[in-house]
Short mmCIF file of C-alpha atoms in Angstrom, two decimals:
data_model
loop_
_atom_site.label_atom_id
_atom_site.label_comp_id
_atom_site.label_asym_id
_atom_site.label_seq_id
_atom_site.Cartn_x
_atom_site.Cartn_y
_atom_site.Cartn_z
CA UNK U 4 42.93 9.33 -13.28
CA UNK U 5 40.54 9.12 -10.16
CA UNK U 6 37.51 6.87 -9.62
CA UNK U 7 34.20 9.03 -10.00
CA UNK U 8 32.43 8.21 -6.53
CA UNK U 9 29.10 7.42 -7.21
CA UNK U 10 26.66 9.88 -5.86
CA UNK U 11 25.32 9.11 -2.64
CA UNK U 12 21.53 8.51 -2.88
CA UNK U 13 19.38 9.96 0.29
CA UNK U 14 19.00 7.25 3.38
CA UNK U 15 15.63 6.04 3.20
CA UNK U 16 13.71 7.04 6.63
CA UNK U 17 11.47 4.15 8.42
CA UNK U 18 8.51 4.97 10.16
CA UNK U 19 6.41 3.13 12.73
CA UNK U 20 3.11 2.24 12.08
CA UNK U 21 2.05 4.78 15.22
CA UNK U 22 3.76 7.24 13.47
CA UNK U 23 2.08 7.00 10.24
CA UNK U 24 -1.63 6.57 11.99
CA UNK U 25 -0.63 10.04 13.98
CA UNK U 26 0.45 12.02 11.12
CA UNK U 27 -2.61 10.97 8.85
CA UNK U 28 -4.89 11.57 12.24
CA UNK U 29 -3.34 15.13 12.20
CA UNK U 30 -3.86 15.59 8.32
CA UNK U 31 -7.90 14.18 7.98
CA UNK U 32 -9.32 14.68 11.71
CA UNK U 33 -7.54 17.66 12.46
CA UNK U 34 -7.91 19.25 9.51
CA UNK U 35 -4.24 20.32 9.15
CA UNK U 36 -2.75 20.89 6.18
CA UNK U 37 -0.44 18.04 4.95
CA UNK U 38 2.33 20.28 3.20
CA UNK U 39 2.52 21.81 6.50
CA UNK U 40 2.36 18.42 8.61
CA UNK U 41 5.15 17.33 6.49
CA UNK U 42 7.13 20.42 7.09
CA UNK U 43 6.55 20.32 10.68
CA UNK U 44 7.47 16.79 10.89
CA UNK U 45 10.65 16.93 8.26
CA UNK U 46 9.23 14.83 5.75
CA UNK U 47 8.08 14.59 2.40
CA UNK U 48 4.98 15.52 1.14
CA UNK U 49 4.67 13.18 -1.14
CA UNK U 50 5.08 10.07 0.87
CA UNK U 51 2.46 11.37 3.26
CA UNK U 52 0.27 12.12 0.61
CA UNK U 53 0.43 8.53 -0.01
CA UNK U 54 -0.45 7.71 3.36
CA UNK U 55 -3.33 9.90 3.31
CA UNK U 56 -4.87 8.15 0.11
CA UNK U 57 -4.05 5.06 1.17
CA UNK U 58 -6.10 5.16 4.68
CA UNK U 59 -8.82 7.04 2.63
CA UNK U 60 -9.51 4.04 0.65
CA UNK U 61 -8.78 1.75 3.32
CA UNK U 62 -11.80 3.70 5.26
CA UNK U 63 -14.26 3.43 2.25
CA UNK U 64 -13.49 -0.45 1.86
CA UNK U 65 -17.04 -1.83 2.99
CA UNK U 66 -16.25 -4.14 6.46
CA UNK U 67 -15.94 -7.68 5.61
CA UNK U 68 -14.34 -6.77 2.06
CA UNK U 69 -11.33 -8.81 2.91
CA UNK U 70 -13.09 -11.94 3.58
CA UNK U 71 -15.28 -11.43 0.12
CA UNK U 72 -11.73 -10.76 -1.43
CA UNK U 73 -10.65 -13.97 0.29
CA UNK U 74 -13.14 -16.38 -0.67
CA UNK U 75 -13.41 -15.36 -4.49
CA UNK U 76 -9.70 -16.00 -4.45
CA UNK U 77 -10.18 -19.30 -3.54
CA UNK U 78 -13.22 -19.84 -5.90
CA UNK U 79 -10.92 -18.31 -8.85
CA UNK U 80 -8.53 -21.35 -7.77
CA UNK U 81 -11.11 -23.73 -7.96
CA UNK U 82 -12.32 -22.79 -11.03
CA UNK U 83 -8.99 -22.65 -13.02
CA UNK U 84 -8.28 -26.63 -11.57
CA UNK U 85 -11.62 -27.58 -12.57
CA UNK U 86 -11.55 -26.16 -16.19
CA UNK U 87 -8.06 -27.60 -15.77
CA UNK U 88 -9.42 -30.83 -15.32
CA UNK U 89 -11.98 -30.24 -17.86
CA UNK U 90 -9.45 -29.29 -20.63
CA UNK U 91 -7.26 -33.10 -19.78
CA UNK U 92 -10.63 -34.89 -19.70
CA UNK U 93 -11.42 -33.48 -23.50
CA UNK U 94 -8.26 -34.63 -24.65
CA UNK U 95 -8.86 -38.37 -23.63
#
C-alpha cells in the first residue's frame, strides 16, 4: 500500500509594499478596473480587493487618528490599574 501524498497547497506570493501602493494607484486613481488589474498583473482578485478597502479606510481615517488611538490606549491602562487599585483598597 502507498503513502497518499498530501496535496500540495499553492506557494503563497509576497509583494512589496511599492507593489501594492502601484496596483491600488492603478485601481482608485486610474480608474481601472480591479478584476482586470488583477488579470493583467496575475493575481487574485480577491487579495487586491483587500488592498483596495484597506487603503480606502486608511484614506478616510481623520489625520492625527493614530495619536488619539494612542493616547486613549494609554488612558484605558490607567484606568484599569487605578480601579485596580481601587478594588485592593476596598478589600482592606
Amino acid at each position: 500500500m502507498e503513502a497518499e501524498k498530501p496535496a500540495s497547497k499553492r506557494q503563497r506570493t509576497k509583494y512589496d509594499a511599492a507593489f501594492r501602493t502601484e496596483t491600488v494607484r492603478r485601481v482608485n486613481q486610474d480608474g481601472q478596473m480591479a478584476t482586470r488589474v488583477a488579470q493583467a498583473l496575475g493575481m487574485s482578485e480577491a487579495v487586491l480587493g483587500k488592498w483596495v478597502r484597506a487603503a480606502r479606510t486608511q484614506a478616510a481615517r481623520p489625520a492625527g487618528s493614530e495619536a488619539l488611538e494612542q493616547g486613549n490606549k494609554q488612558l484605558r491602562a490607567q484606568l484599569a490599574r487605578a480601579e485596580m487599585e481601587r478594588d485592593i483598597l476596598k478589600k482592606c
